[in-house]
Tab-separated table of C-alpha atoms in Angstrom:
chain	number	residue	atom	x	y	z
A	1	UNK	CA	80.289	92.998	127.805
A	2	UNK	CA	78.809	91.521	124.541
A	3	UNK	CA	77.252	88.061	124.627
A	4	UNK	CA	77.761	84.963	122.736
A	5	UNK	CA	75.330	85.633	119.846
A	6	UNK	CA	76.695	89.163	119.401
A	7	UNK	CA	80.433	87.894	119.533
A	8	UNK	CA	79.772	85.226	116.779
A	9	UNK	CA	77.835	87.857	114.438
A	10	UNK	CA	80.723	90.034	114.316
A	11	UNK	CA	82.950	89.490	111.116
A	12	UNK	CA	86.924	88.798	111.456
A	13	UNK	CA	87.621	92.372	110.149
A	14	UNK	CA	84.963	94.013	112.265
A	15	UNK	CA	86.520	92.159	115.364
A	16	UNK	CA	90.089	93.091	114.334
A	17	UNK	CA	89.215	96.537	114.172
A	18	UNK	CA	87.515	96.516	117.211
A	19	UNK	CA	90.315	95.206	119.077
A	20	UNK	CA	92.953	97.589	117.297
A	21	UNK	CA	90.753	100.710	118.395
A	22	UNK	CA	90.559	99.262	122.047
A	23	UNK	CA	94.277	98.685	121.916
A	24	UNK	CA	94.946	102.424	120.790
A	25	UNK	CA	92.602	103.803	123.402
A	26	UNK	CA	94.338	101.275	126.076
A	27	UNK	CA	97.810	102.144	125.361
A	28	UNK	CA	99.986	103.035	127.815
A	29	UNK	CA	102.625	106.049	128.077
A	30	UNK	CA	105.456	103.813	128.549
A	31	UNK	CA	105.504	101.960	125.068
A	32	UNK	CA	103.241	99.885	122.884
A	33	UNK	CA	105.327	97.080	124.726
A	34	UNK	CA	102.892	97.890	127.932
A	35	UNK	CA	99.385	97.340	126.047
A	36	UNK	CA	98.155	94.537	127.835
A	37	UNK	CA	96.185	91.837	125.776
A	38	UNK	CA	94.420	90.751	128.921
A	39	UNK	CA	93.084	94.218	129.439
A	40	UNK	CA	91.825	94.638	125.782
A	41	UNK	CA	90.393	91.268	125.773
A	42	UNK	CA	88.370	92.010	128.821
A	43	UNK	CA	87.205	95.179	127.282
A	44	UNK	CA	86.062	93.641	124.212
A	45	UNK	CA	84.292	91.070	126.403
A	46	UNK	CA	86.236	88.057	124.696
A	47	UNK	CA	88.884	85.702	126.297
A	48	UNK	CA	92.583	86.451	125.676
A	49	UNK	CA	92.740	83.147	123.726
A	50	UNK	CA	89.936	84.502	121.580
A	51	UNK	CA	92.317	87.566	120.841
A	52	UNK	CA	95.018	85.460	119.905
A	53	UNK	CA	92.520	83.974	117.245
A	54	UNK	CA	93.014	87.606	115.537
A	55	UNK	CA	96.517	88.311	116.243
A	56	UNK	CA	98.884	85.415	116.174
A	57	UNK	CA	100.949	86.809	118.687
A	58	UNK	CA	101.091	89.775	121.190
A	59	UNK	CA	103.724	91.583	119.253
A	60	UNK	CA	101.405	91.284	116.040
A	61	UNK	CA	98.706	93.091	118.113
A	62	UNK	CA	101.233	95.747	119.669
A	63	UNK	CA	102.594	96.321	115.694
A	64	UNK	CA	98.745	96.489	114.381
A	65	UNK	CA	98.029	99.049	117.427
A	66	UNK	CA	101.157	101.109	116.600
A	67	UNK	CA	100.503	101.330	113.068
A	68	UNK	CA	96.952	102.659	114.065
A	69	UNK	CA	98.367	105.144	115.970
A	70	UNK	CA	100.679	106.315	113.229
A	71	UNK	CA	97.833	106.278	110.703
A	72	UNK	CA	95.732	108.605	113.206
A	73	UNK	CA	98.429	110.697	113.668
A	74	UNK	CA	99.330	111.381	109.777
A	75	UNK	CA	95.576	111.761	108.916
A	76	UNK	CA	95.760	114.198	112.101
A	77	UNK	CA	98.322	116.257	110.467
A	78	UNK	CA	97.589	116.041	106.642
A	79	UNK	CA	97.617	119.608	105.402
A	80	UNK	CA	94.727	121.320	103.810
A	81	UNK	CA	94.585	121.163	99.840
A	82	UNK	CA	94.984	124.484	98.239
A	83	UNK	CA	96.977	125.858	100.920
A	84	UNK	CA	100.058	127.762	100.443
A	85	UNK	CA	103.209	125.913	101.756
A	86	UNK	CA	103.668	127.882	105.026
A	87	UNK	CA	99.978	127.673	105.745
A	88	UNK	CA	99.982	123.758	105.276
A	89	UNK	CA	102.938	123.632	107.393
A	90	UNK	CA	101.139	125.616	110.366
A	91	UNK	CA	97.923	123.614	109.757
A	92	UNK	CA	100.149	120.443	109.914
A	93	UNK	CA	101.833	121.616	113.128
A	94	UNK	CA	98.067	122.739	114.797
A	95	UNK	CA	97.061	119.535	113.745
A	96	UNK	CA	99.655	117.622	115.551
A	97	UNK	CA	99.367	119.568	118.869
A	98	UNK	CA	95.654	119.109	118.943
A	99	UNK	CA	96.015	115.254	118.261
A	100	UNK	CA	98.571	114.750	120.917
A	101	UNK	CA	96.798	116.656	123.454
A	102	UNK	CA	93.931	114.232	122.694
A	103	UNK	CA	95.726	111.343	122.416
A	104	UNK	CA	98.965	111.794	124.731
A	105	UNK	CA	99.881	108.441	125.371
A	106	UNK	CA	99.366	106.934	121.896
A	107	UNK	CA	101.738	109.674	120.844
A	108	UNK	CA	104.267	108.949	123.511
A	109	UNK	CA	104.461	105.368	122.636
A	110	UNK	CA	104.977	106.133	118.767
A	111	UNK	CA	107.816	108.633	119.626
A	112	UNK	CA	109.373	105.904	121.828
A	113	UNK	CA	109.285	103.420	119.468
A	114	UNK	CA	111.821	104.807	117.463
A	115	UNK	CA	114.166	103.783	119.710
A	116	UNK	CA	112.472	100.438	120.767
A	117	UNK	CA	114.399	97.381	120.891
A	118	UNK	CA	111.919	95.629	118.693
A	119	UNK	CA	112.733	95.928	115.303
A	120	UNK	CA	108.750	95.780	114.237
A	121	UNK	CA	107.824	98.608	116.686
A	122	UNK	CA	110.950	100.634	115.690
A	123	UNK	CA	110.019	100.199	111.627
A	124	UNK	CA	106.660	101.704	112.525
A	125	UNK	CA	108.166	104.801	114.214
A	126	UNK	CA	110.766	105.103	111.678
A	127	UNK	CA	108.157	104.789	109.017
A	128	UNK	CA	106.087	107.699	110.608
A	129	UNK	CA	109.226	109.973	110.827
A	130	UNK	CA	110.062	109.419	106.895
A	131	UNK	CA	106.482	109.752	106.117
A	132	UNK	CA	106.566	113.497	107.830
A	133	UNK	CA	109.868	114.266	106.008
A	134	UNK	CA	108.633	113.343	102.666
A	135	UNK	CA	105.278	115.577	103.572
A	136	UNK	CA	107.371	118.266	104.141
A	137	UNK	CA	109.650	118.124	101.180
A	138	UNK	CA	106.557	117.422	98.873
A	139	UNK	CA	104.878	120.607	100.251
A	140	UNK	CA	107.863	122.783	99.885
A	141	UNK	CA	107.450	122.130	95.993
A	142	UNK	CA	111.083	121.517	95.171
A	143	UNK	CA	112.465	120.578	92.003
A	144	UNK	CA	114.219	118.397	91.349
A	145	UNK	CA	114.850	116.347	94.140
A	146	UNK	CA	116.237	118.199	97.170
A	147	UNK	CA	119.750	119.010	98.011
A	148	UNK	CA	120.630	116.224	100.416
A	149	UNK	CA	121.612	119.007	103.193
A	150	UNK	CA	117.597	120.180	102.877
A	151	UNK	CA	116.617	116.575	103.591
A	152	UNK	CA	119.146	116.219	106.369
A	153	UNK	CA	117.657	119.923	107.961
A	154	UNK	CA	113.990	118.599	107.559
A	155	UNK	CA	114.771	115.492	109.265
A	156	UNK	CA	116.245	117.180	112.370
A	157	UNK	CA	113.196	119.278	112.098
A	158	UNK	CA	111.005	116.495	112.488
A	159	UNK	CA	112.860	115.184	115.588
A	160	UNK	CA	112.826	118.607	117.037
A	161	UNK	CA	109.503	118.874	116.711
A	162	UNK	CA	108.647	115.535	118.459
A	163	UNK	CA	111.013	116.535	121.413
A	164	UNK	CA	109.234	119.897	121.435
A	165	UNK	CA	105.672	118.375	121.745
A	166	UNK	CA	106.800	115.652	124.135
A	167	UNK	CA	108.241	118.539	126.450
A	168	UNK	CA	105.103	120.571	125.836
A	169	UNK	CA	102.935	117.724	126.914
A	170	UNK	CA	104.772	116.993	129.801
A	171	UNK	CA	105.352	120.574	131.213
A	172	UNK	CA	102.851	123.083	129.523
A	173	UNK	CA	105.233	125.759	130.251
A	174	UNK	CA	104.169	127.725	126.909
A	175	UNK	CA	100.640	128.136	125.430
A	176	UNK	CA	100.054	126.095	122.378
A	177	UNK	CA	100.214	129.218	119.952
A	178	UNK	CA	103.613	129.784	121.081
A	179	UNK	CA	104.654	125.974	120.225
A	180	UNK	CA	103.203	126.478	117.039
A	181	UNK	CA	104.999	129.266	116.097
A	182	UNK	CA	108.558	128.208	117.386
A	183	UNK	CA	108.198	124.972	115.384
A	184	UNK	CA	106.938	126.484	112.361
A	185	UNK	CA	109.673	129.213	112.402
A	186	UNK	CA	112.436	126.409	113.183
A	187	UNK	CA	111.773	125.095	109.768
A	188	UNK	CA	111.494	128.457	107.822
A	189	UNK	CA	114.194	130.108	109.242
A	190	UNK	CA	116.572	126.951	108.575
A	191	UNK	CA	115.311	126.643	104.893
A	192	UNK	CA	115.434	130.393	104.636
A	193	UNK	CA	119.482	129.820	104.808
A	194	UNK	CA	119.917	126.667	103.168
A	195	UNK	CA	117.485	127.080	99.844
A	196	UNK	CA	118.338	129.185	96.674
A	197	UNK	CA	116.656	132.628	96.999
A	198	UNK	CA	113.994	131.796	94.683
A	199	UNK	CA	112.850	129.028	96.291
A	200	UNK	CA	112.746	131.109	99.542
A	201	UNK	CA	110.900	134.235	97.737
A	202	UNK	CA	108.441	131.859	96.263
A	203	UNK	CA	107.715	129.935	99.585
A	204	UNK	CA	107.226	133.373	101.385
A	205	UNK	CA	105.429	135.346	98.630
A	206	UNK	CA	102.859	132.664	98.209
A	207	UNK	CA	101.948	132.668	102.118
A	208	UNK	CA	101.661	136.817	101.629
B	1	UNK	CA	144.325	86.138	128.652
B	2	UNK	CA	145.474	86.971	132.088
B	3	UNK	CA	146.760	84.503	134.383
B	4	UNK	CA	145.580	84.009	138.352
B	5	UNK	CA	148.300	86.073	139.681
B	6	UNK	CA	147.724	88.749	137.468
B	7	UNK	CA	143.882	88.533	138.095
B	8	UNK	CA	144.367	88.755	141.923
B	9	UNK	CA	146.602	91.570	141.768
B	10	UNK	CA	143.908	93.765	140.328
B	11	UNK	CA	141.889	96.054	142.467
B	12	UNK	CA	138.533	96.158	142.275
B	13	UNK	CA	138.249	99.414	141.027
B	14	UNK	CA	140.768	98.702	138.232
B	15	UNK	CA	138.882	95.630	137.231
B	16	UNK	CA	135.590	97.476	137.259
B	17	UNK	CA	137.117	100.233	134.853
B	18	UNK	CA	138.781	97.599	132.709
B	19	UNK	CA	135.148	95.586	132.598
B	20	UNK	CA	133.233	99.056	131.770
B	21	UNK	CA	136.289	100.052	129.188
B	22	UNK	CA	135.747	96.854	127.455
B	23	UNK	CA	131.898	96.909	127.205
B	24	UNK	CA	132.280	100.665	125.735
B	25	UNK	CA	134.274	98.969	123.090
B	26	UNK	CA	132.079	95.839	122.453
B	27	UNK	CA	128.634	97.534	122.828
B	28	UNK	CA	126.435	96.876	119.437
B	29	UNK	CA	124.772	99.382	117.673
B	30	UNK	CA	121.424	98.258	118.530
B	31	UNK	CA	121.389	99.379	122.017
B	32	UNK	CA	123.076	98.727	125.388
B	33	UNK	CA	120.635	95.948	126.222
B	34	UNK	CA	122.870	93.853	123.585
B	35	UNK	CA	126.300	94.066	125.336
B	36	UNK	CA	127.441	90.664	125.850
B	37	UNK	CA	128.208	90.102	129.383
B	38	UNK	CA	129.954	86.763	127.551
B	39	UNK	CA	131.870	88.704	125.441
B	40	UNK	CA	133.354	91.049	127.849
B	41	UNK	CA	134.411	88.586	130.434
B	42	UNK	CA	136.053	86.622	127.770
B	43	UNK	CA	138.124	89.684	126.741
B	44	UNK	CA	138.991	90.549	130.193
B	45	UNK	CA	140.014	86.821	130.419
B	46	UNK	CA	137.909	86.246	133.464
B	47	UNK	CA	134.825	83.901	134.150
B	48	UNK	CA	131.414	85.495	133.531
B	49	UNK	CA	130.818	84.535	137.246
B	50	UNK	CA	133.569	86.745	138.236
B	51	UNK	CA	132.336	89.758	136.010
B	52	UNK	CA	128.991	89.443	138.286
B	53	UNK	CA	131.173	89.753	141.335
B	54	UNK	CA	131.882	93.156	140.189
B	55	UNK	CA	128.313	94.399	138.905
B	56	UNK	CA	125.231	92.483	140.532
B	57	UNK	CA	123.190	91.972	137.560
B	58	UNK	CA	123.448	92.308	133.839
B	59	UNK	CA	121.679	95.534	133.773
B	60	UNK	CA	123.967	96.939	136.335
B	61	UNK	CA	126.870	96.337	134.055
B	62	UNK	CA	124.954	98.022	131.071
B	63	UNK	CA	124.031	100.927	132.959
B	64	UNK	CA	127.675	101.391	134.001
B	65	UNK	CA	128.538	101.021	130.318
B	66	UNK	CA	125.914	103.368	129.037
B	67	UNK	CA	126.857	106.156	131.745
B	68	UNK	CA	130.632	105.772	130.484
B	69	UNK	CA	129.376	106.239	127.251
B	70	UNK	CA	127.492	109.365	128.166
B	71	UNK	CA	130.572	110.739	130.251
B	72	UNK	CA	132.992	110.013	127.189
B	73	UNK	CA	130.517	111.944	124.992
B	74	UNK	CA	130.159	115.130	127.173
B	75	UNK	CA	134.026	115.294	127.371
B	76	UNK	CA	134.073	115.006	123.687
B	77	UNK	CA	132.016	118.035	123.551
B	78	UNK	CA	133.014	120.296	126.227
B	79	UNK	CA	133.391	123.870	124.888
B	80	UNK	CA	136.795	125.195	124.972
B	81	UNK	CA	137.046	127.879	127.821
B	82	UNK	CA	137.561	131.460	126.881
B	83	UNK	CA	135.804	131.072	123.625
B	84	UNK	CA	132.928	133.037	122.353
B	85	UNK	CA	129.338	131.450	122.725
B	86	UNK	CA	129.266	131.072	118.846
B	87	UNK	CA	132.785	129.453	118.944
B	88	UNK	CA	131.795	127.258	121.841
B	89	UNK	CA	128.972	126.126	119.939
B	90	UNK	CA	130.716	125.237	116.829
B	91	UNK	CA	133.743	123.428	118.997
B	92	UNK	CA	131.092	121.311	120.672
B	93	UNK	CA	129.304	120.483	117.549
B	94	UNK	CA	132.767	119.722	115.958
B	95	UNK	CA	133.579	117.689	118.895
B	96	UNK	CA	130.261	115.676	118.883
B	97	UNK	CA	130.892	114.673	115.112
B	98	UNK	CA	134.443	113.672	115.658
B	99	UNK	CA	133.538	111.542	118.521
B	100	UNK	CA	130.635	109.827	116.982
B	101	UNK	CA	132.786	109.212	113.926
B	102	UNK	CA	135.042	107.218	116.082
B	103	UNK	CA	132.593	105.539	118.383
B	104	UNK	CA	129.343	105.178	116.118
B	105	UNK	CA	127.958	102.045	118.136
B	106	UNK	CA	128.148	103.807	121.452
B	107	UNK	CA	126.680	106.883	120.195
B	108	UNK	CA	123.560	105.143	118.578
B	109	UNK	CA	123.042	103.237	121.756
B	110	UNK	CA	123.122	106.205	123.729
B	111	UNK	CA	120.607	108.146	121.515
B	112	UNK	CA	118.369	104.935	121.301
B	113	UNK	CA	118.414	104.687	125.239
B	114	UNK	CA	116.110	107.790	125.280
B	115	UNK	CA	113.183	105.462	124.268
B	116	UNK	CA	114.454	102.334	126.082
B	117	UNK	CA	111.840	100.477	127.551
B	118	UNK	CA	114.413	100.160	130.692
B	119	UNK	CA	113.988	102.893	133.082
B	120	UNK	CA	117.715	103.067	134.060
B	121	UNK	CA	118.943	103.191	130.670
B	122	UNK	CA	116.323	105.735	129.455
B	123	UNK	CA	117.818	107.965	132.581
B	124	UNK	CA	121.093	107.832	131.464
B	125	UNK	CA	120.047	109.121	127.931
B	126	UNK	CA	117.610	111.566	129.236
B	127	UNK	CA	120.396	112.795	131.953
B	128	UNK	CA	122.711	113.307	128.991
B	129	UNK	CA	120.072	115.412	126.877
B	130	UNK	CA	119.521	117.429	129.933
B	131	UNK	CA	123.291	118.114	130.391
B	132	UNK	CA	123.543	119.051	126.756
B	133	UNK	CA	120.699	121.533	127.206
B	134	UNK	CA	121.889	123.157	130.286
B	135	UNK	CA	125.662	123.354	128.755
B	136	UNK	CA	124.054	125.477	125.740
B	137	UNK	CA	121.966	127.755	127.927
B	138	UNK	CA	124.899	128.142	130.128
B	139	UNK	CA	126.984	129.091	127.237
B	140	UNK	CA	124.598	131.459	126.079
B	141	UNK	CA	124.766	133.286	129.003
B	142	UNK	CA	121.660	134.420	129.550
B	143	UNK	CA	120.298	136.443	132.588
B	144	UNK	CA	118.041	135.348	134.722
B	145	UNK	CA	116.606	132.106	133.778
B	146	UNK	CA	115.736	131.818	129.890
B	147	UNK	CA	112.314	132.050	128.962
B	148	UNK	CA	110.616	128.620	128.701
B	149	UNK	CA	110.257	129.009	124.991
B	150	UNK	CA	114.094	129.348	124.587
B	151	UNK	CA	114.587	126.238	127.000
B	152	UNK	CA	112.115	124.478	124.677
B	153	UNK	CA	113.797	125.416	121.494
B	154	UNK	CA	117.175	124.305	122.898
B	155	UNK	CA	115.737	120.972	123.698
B	156	UNK	CA	113.992	120.683	120.545
B	157	UNK	CA	117.782	121.602	118.849
B	158	UNK	CA	119.530	118.752	120.726
B	159	UNK	CA	116.984	116.450	119.318
B	160	UNK	CA	117.410	117.761	115.857
B	161	UNK	CA	121.213	117.282	116.180
B	162	UNK	CA	120.895	113.876	117.169
B	163	UNK	CA	118.844	112.937	114.103
B	164	UNK	CA	120.921	114.913	111.950
B	165	UNK	CA	124.253	113.182	113.243
B	166	UNK	CA	122.497	109.610	113.246
B	167	UNK	CA	121.653	110.200	109.552
B	168	UNK	CA	124.895	111.380	108.754
B	169	UNK	CA	126.458	108.336	110.212
B	170	UNK	CA	124.243	106.335	108.234
B	171	UNK	CA	124.465	108.041	104.853
B	172	UNK	CA	127.537	110.432	104.547
B	173	UNK	CA	125.308	112.147	102.068
B	174	UNK	CA	126.896	115.623	103.059
B	175	UNK	CA	130.493	116.319	104.243
B	176	UNK	CA	131.327	117.112	108.008
B	177	UNK	CA	131.534	120.855	107.719
B	178	UNK	CA	128.133	121.143	105.956
B	179	UNK	CA	126.680	119.166	109.121
B	180	UNK	CA	128.752	121.558	111.404
B	181	UNK	CA	126.921	124.328	109.500
B	182	UNK	CA	123.565	123.365	109.398
B	183	UNK	CA	123.577	122.280	113.016
B	184	UNK	CA	124.930	125.310	114.322
B	185	UNK	CA	123.088	127.966	112.236
B	186	UNK	CA	119.954	125.844	113.259
B	187	UNK	CA	120.056	127.166	116.837
B	188	UNK	CA	121.378	130.400	115.954
B	189	UNK	CA	118.591	131.301	113.468
B	190	UNK	CA	116.146	129.992	116.136
B	191	UNK	CA	117.703	132.090	118.831
B	192	UNK	CA	117.712	135.083	116.838
B	193	UNK	CA	114.328	135.059	116.425
B	194	UNK	CA	113.424	134.291	120.307
B	195	UNK	CA	116.053	136.185	122.030
B	196	UNK	CA	115.807	139.886	122.930
B	197	UNK	CA	117.607	142.012	120.209
B	198	UNK	CA	120.261	142.743	122.977
B	199	UNK	CA	121.177	139.385	123.601
B	200	UNK	CA	121.522	138.561	119.813
B	201	UNK	CA	123.632	141.628	119.312
B	202	UNK	CA	125.774	140.256	122.083
B	203	UNK	CA	126.057	136.632	121.211
B	204	UNK	CA	126.697	137.609	117.468
B	205	UNK	CA	129.189	140.829	118.428
B	206	UNK	CA	131.394	138.588	120.627
B	207	UNK	CA	132.219	136.280	117.622
B	208	UNK	CA	132.997	138.864	115.187
């Protein structure tokens, strides 16, 4: 609980930030629809009415929380600079697994948002998937624009990765290192069959 | 429009069947949530009240429509008997593409149901995915129960296939034969890396 004085001292931006962070922490596994503005306001020590001073509607707040979840995911999976394409890919998948293990509910909500009936939440999930696809395509260093079938395969791989990670979270039937290998190899094997030989040799040689 | 006499002659089972078939035809691409009971009742020439005589709630009707959509999908992708594992896989993917090209909205609704906020609709989508995973595992003829990592890879492959098909439907950037090859090869390549050599040789040799 914060007292009235402390509450007043918080800037608008700081208060919004506090509420979004609390929203990410309190998100349920079912979906961002389930984030309770009552719980968030209580955790912030403010009234529910004041929360709506910062976010006009409950949906606005949920979308802000979803966007933060997406930003956190993209930051956690950002590839190290200077690494080879294959090292970048492996580091990204390892970052993904560590992030979702630490924030499983936020990840499940984000993934489920892909199929949300709400257009704004679906847009956040779709943008996140698209950003991951672009990042993988960029990391491969293909010039010029890659073949549409390569883009299709990478999109499929991002979706497969989500499903593998969600299943791993729920069942833990295989260890983390095995999941990393399955996910990384899934893309490399498919690209090996789709890309021209020169690209494949370059991708794998750099990693040697 | 049907007249009163015809309406009375329809058995309860026949009327339910008629309404479900109309529901599948009238499903929107957004989700099964969007199936309008008004539209379905009008198409059947009955009152909305009478529709609720056959389905206690709108949700009951939507779930029945989703289940029919799932049954249709599983029937359209059933592998031919007597075919080799690889032929079965290819035939299943071809059946999937033809089915979704003919019924795109029903497919999109089903796939999006995976992440539906409604537990009953999500259960239909999850059961469909699980049935496809089981079918692929059965088709591979692996004994005894497959390694958990193989199950994980097949689950990922089913999710990837959904994403590839949804993207293909929306963009048509590559032709049907290319999609079939990408989807089929995606699984075969991954299995080639995960299964013991004997299983791989058996799978590929039979197809020779």
